[in-house]
Amino acid sequence: MSESTIQKQESELLQLVTFGIGEEEFGIDILKVQEIIRTMAITKVPNSPP
């Protein structure tokens, strides 16, 4: 995830949080984001189904 800034109008800036899912990249207004939780490493449990 990253934070980027784009110019919305002449003097108004819009800050976005951007993230990717698969091959797609998305962005959302930073004011609408409550928290960012990064994906943790997944541990395989022995003898369990995939």
mmCIF file of N, CA and C in Angstrom:
data_model
loop_
_atom_site.group_PDB
_atom_site.id
_atom_site.type_symbol
_atom_site.label_atom_id
_atom_site.label_comp_id
_atom_site.label_asym_id
_atom_site.label_seq_id
_atom_site.Cartn_x
_atom_site.Cartn_y
_atom_site.Cartn_z
ATOM 1 N N MET A 1 0.836 -1.173 0.000
ATOM 2 C CA MET A 1 0.000 0.000 0.000
ATOM 3 C C MET A 1 0.874 1.227 0.000
ATOM 4 N N SER A 2 0.332 2.264 -0.571
ATOM 5 C CA SER A 2 1.084 3.502 -0.581
ATOM 6 C C SER A 2 0.128 4.669 -0.533
ATOM 7 N N GLU A 3 0.663 5.818 -0.237
ATOM 8 C CA GLU A 3 -0.139 7.033 -0.215
ATOM 9 C C GLU A 3 0.295 7.894 -1.387
ATOM 10 N N SER A 4 -0.647 8.400 -2.140
ATOM 11 C CA SER A 4 -0.302 9.263 -3.248
ATOM 12 C C SER A 4 -1.211 10.485 -3.226
ATOM 13 N N THR A 5 -0.768 11.539 -3.862
ATOM 14 C CA THR A 5 -1.524 12.783 -3.895
ATOM 15 C C THR A 5 -1.758 13.164 -5.344
ATOM 16 N N ILE A 6 -2.999 13.514 -5.667
ATOM 17 C CA ILE A 6 -3.305 14.017 -6.995
ATOM 18 C C ILE A 6 -4.018 15.354 -6.844
ATOM 19 N N GLN A 7 -3.956 16.153 -7.867
ATOM 20 C CA GLN A 7 -4.595 17.456 -7.812
ATOM 21 C C GLN A 7 -6.045 17.307 -8.248
ATOM 22 N N LYS A 8 -6.968 17.667 -7.335
ATOM 23 C CA LYS A 8 -8.393 17.525 -7.584
ATOM 24 C C LYS A 8 -8.912 18.737 -8.365
ATOM 25 N N GLN A 9 -8.582 19.925 -7.936
ATOM 26 C CA GLN A 9 -8.898 21.156 -8.657
ATOM 27 C C GLN A 9 -7.660 22.024 -8.585
ATOM 28 N N GLU A 10 -7.792 23.289 -8.880
ATOM 29 C CA GLU A 10 -6.616 24.164 -8.906
ATOM 30 C C GLU A 10 -5.887 24.211 -7.571
ATOM 31 N N SER A 11 -6.610 24.349 -6.447
ATOM 32 C CA SER A 11 -5.939 24.498 -5.159
ATOM 33 C C SER A 11 -6.269 23.382 -4.180
ATOM 34 N N GLU A 12 -7.075 22.405 -4.572
ATOM 35 C CA GLU A 12 -7.505 21.341 -3.673
ATOM 36 C C GLU A 12 -6.789 20.043 -4.036
ATOM 37 N N LEU A 13 -6.134 19.409 -3.045
ATOM 38 C CA LEU A 13 -5.435 18.150 -3.280
ATOM 39 C C LEU A 13 -6.234 16.995 -2.695
ATOM 40 N N LEU A 14 -6.183 15.860 -3.347
ATOM 41 C CA LEU A 14 -6.846 14.646 -2.885
ATOM 42 C C LEU A 14 -5.768 13.624 -2.583
ATOM 43 N N GLN A 15 -5.723 13.142 -1.333
ATOM 44 C CA GLN A 15 -4.750 12.125 -0.961
ATOM 45 C C GLN A 15 -5.423 10.764 -1.033
ATOM 46 N N LEU A 16 -4.728 9.815 -1.659
ATOM 47 C CA LEU A 16 -5.268 8.480 -1.859
ATOM 48 C C LEU A 16 -4.375 7.439 -1.207
ATOM 49 N N VAL A 17 -4.995 6.365 -0.728
ATOM 50 C CA VAL A 17 -4.270 5.170 -0.330
ATOM 51 C C VAL A 17 -4.464 4.198 -1.488
ATOM 52 N N THR A 18 -3.379 3.692 -2.042
ATOM 53 C CA THR A 18 -3.477 2.778 -3.176
ATOM 54 C C THR A 18 -3.028 1.387 -2.751
ATOM 55 N N PHE A 19 -3.645 0.377 -3.376
ATOM 56 C CA PHE A 19 -3.316 -1.006 -3.056
ATOM 57 C C PHE A 19 -3.625 -1.874 -4.256
ATOM 58 N N GLY A 20 -3.024 -3.033 -4.298
ATOM 59 C CA GLY A 20 -3.229 -3.949 -5.407
ATOM 60 C C GLY A 20 -3.884 -5.233 -4.957
ATOM 61 N N ILE A 21 -4.754 -5.753 -5.806
ATOM 62 C CA ILE A 21 -5.350 -7.071 -5.617
ATOM 63 C C ILE A 21 -5.148 -7.801 -6.937
ATOM 64 N N GLY A 22 -4.331 -8.847 -6.892
ATOM 65 C CA GLY A 22 -3.998 -9.550 -8.128
ATOM 66 C C GLY A 22 -3.275 -8.600 -9.070
ATOM 67 N N GLU A 23 -3.783 -8.482 -10.288
ATOM 68 C CA GLU A 23 -3.169 -7.619 -11.299
ATOM 69 C C GLU A 23 -3.747 -6.206 -11.283
ATOM 70 N N GLU A 24 -4.782 -5.963 -10.474
ATOM 71 C CA GLU A 24 -5.476 -4.676 -10.449
ATOM 72 C C GLU A 24 -4.922 -3.758 -9.367
ATOM 73 N N GLU A 25 -4.965 -2.435 -9.607
ATOM 74 C CA GLU A 25 -4.560 -1.449 -8.618
ATOM 75 C C GLU A 25 -5.759 -0.554 -8.329
ATOM 76 N N PHE A 26 -5.996 -0.281 -7.040
ATOM 77 C CA PHE A 26 -7.138 0.496 -6.608
ATOM 78 C C PHE A 26 -6.672 1.656 -5.751
ATOM 79 N N GLY A 27 -7.512 2.670 -5.605
ATOM 80 C CA GLY A 27 -7.217 3.800 -4.745
ATOM 81 C C GLY A 27 -8.477 4.268 -4.048
ATOM 82 N N ILE A 28 -8.324 4.767 -2.812
ATOM 83 C CA ILE A 28 -9.450 5.269 -2.044
ATOM 84 C C ILE A 28 -9.001 6.526 -1.306
ATOM 85 N N ASP A 29 -9.924 7.452 -1.141
ATOM 86 C CA ASP A 29 -9.645 8.696 -0.428
ATOM 87 C C ASP A 29 -9.122 8.370 0.967
ATOM 88 N N ILE A 30 -8.006 8.956 1.349
ATOM 89 C CA ILE A 30 -7.371 8.659 2.629
ATOM 90 C C ILE A 30 -8.280 8.997 3.811
ATOM 91 N N LEU A 31 -9.208 9.930 3.630
ATOM 92 C CA LEU A 31 -10.132 10.303 4.712
ATOM 93 C C LEU A 31 -11.177 9.229 4.981
ATOM 94 N N LYS A 32 -11.341 8.295 4.057
ATOM 95 C CA LYS A 32 -12.309 7.210 4.229
ATOM 96 C C LYS A 32 -11.673 5.952 4.815
ATOM 97 N N VAL A 33 -10.352 5.966 5.024
ATOM 98 C CA VAL A 33 -9.630 4.808 5.543
ATOM 99 C C VAL A 33 -9.576 4.880 7.065
ATOM 100 N N GLN A 34 -10.043 3.824 7.729
ATOM 101 C CA GLN A 34 -10.032 3.790 9.193
ATOM 102 C C GLN A 34 -8.705 3.239 9.711
ATOM 103 N N GLU A 35 -8.214 2.154 9.107
ATOM 104 C CA GLU A 35 -6.933 1.589 9.507
ATOM 105 C C GLU A 35 -6.372 0.747 8.367
ATOM 106 N N ILE A 36 -5.072 0.527 8.413
ATOM 107 C CA ILE A 36 -4.407 -0.313 7.427
ATOM 108 C C ILE A 36 -3.792 -1.491 8.172
ATOM 109 N N ILE A 37 -4.206 -2.691 7.799
ATOM 110 C CA ILE A 37 -3.680 -3.911 8.407
ATOM 111 C C ILE A 37 -2.939 -4.673 7.316
ATOM 112 N N ARG A 38 -1.659 -4.825 7.478
ATOM 113 C CA ARG A 38 -0.861 -5.536 6.485
ATOM 114 C C ARG A 38 -1.048 -7.044 6.642
ATOM 115 N N THR A 39 -0.964 -7.759 5.535
ATOM 116 C CA THR A 39 -1.095 -9.208 5.545
ATOM 117 C C THR A 39 0.098 -9.822 6.269
ATOM 118 N N MET A 40 -0.191 -10.756 7.171
ATOM 119 C CA MET A 40 0.874 -11.448 7.891
ATOM 120 C C MET A 40 1.189 -12.752 7.169
ATOM 121 N N ALA A 41 2.352 -13.296 7.452
ATOM 122 C CA ALA A 41 2.731 -14.584 6.861
ATOM 123 C C ALA A 41 1.772 -15.658 7.327
ATOM 124 N N ILE A 42 1.375 -16.545 6.420
ATOM 125 C CA ILE A 42 0.467 -17.629 6.742
ATOM 126 C C ILE A 42 1.291 -18.881 7.038
ATOM 127 N N THR A 43 1.002 -19.515 8.169
ATOM 128 C CA THR A 43 1.725 -20.717 8.574
ATOM 129 C C THR A 43 0.885 -21.946 8.231
ATOM 130 N N LYS A 44 1.465 -22.881 7.509
ATOM 131 C CA LYS A 44 0.769 -24.118 7.149
ATOM 132 C C LYS A 44 0.703 -25.038 8.364
ATOM 133 N N VAL A 45 -0.474 -25.579 8.599
ATOM 134 C CA VAL A 45 -0.672 -26.528 9.706
ATOM 135 C C VAL A 45 -0.415 -27.931 9.152
ATOM 136 N N PRO A 46 0.494 -28.671 9.757
ATOM 137 C CA PRO A 46 0.811 -30.010 9.263
ATOM 138 C C PRO A 46 -0.425 -30.916 9.215
ATOM 139 N N ASN A 47 -0.478 -31.754 8.193
ATOM 140 C CA ASN A 47 -1.547 -32.749 8.007
ATOM 141 C C ASN A 47 -2.943 -32.138 7.858
ATOM 142 N N SER A 48 -3.019 -30.917 7.383
ATOM 143 C CA SER A 48 -4.327 -30.289 7.173
ATOM 144 C C SER A 48 -4.578 -30.146 5.673
ATOM 145 N N PRO A 49 -5.851 -30.067 5.275
ATOM 146 C CA PRO A 49 -6.143 -29.901 3.844
ATOM 147 C C PRO A 49 -5.655 -28.536 3.363
ATOM 148 N N PRO A 50 -5.422 -28.402 2.083
ATOM 149 C CA PRO A 50 -4.925 -27.120 1.544
ATOM 150 C C PRO A 50 -5.908 -25.971 1.786
#
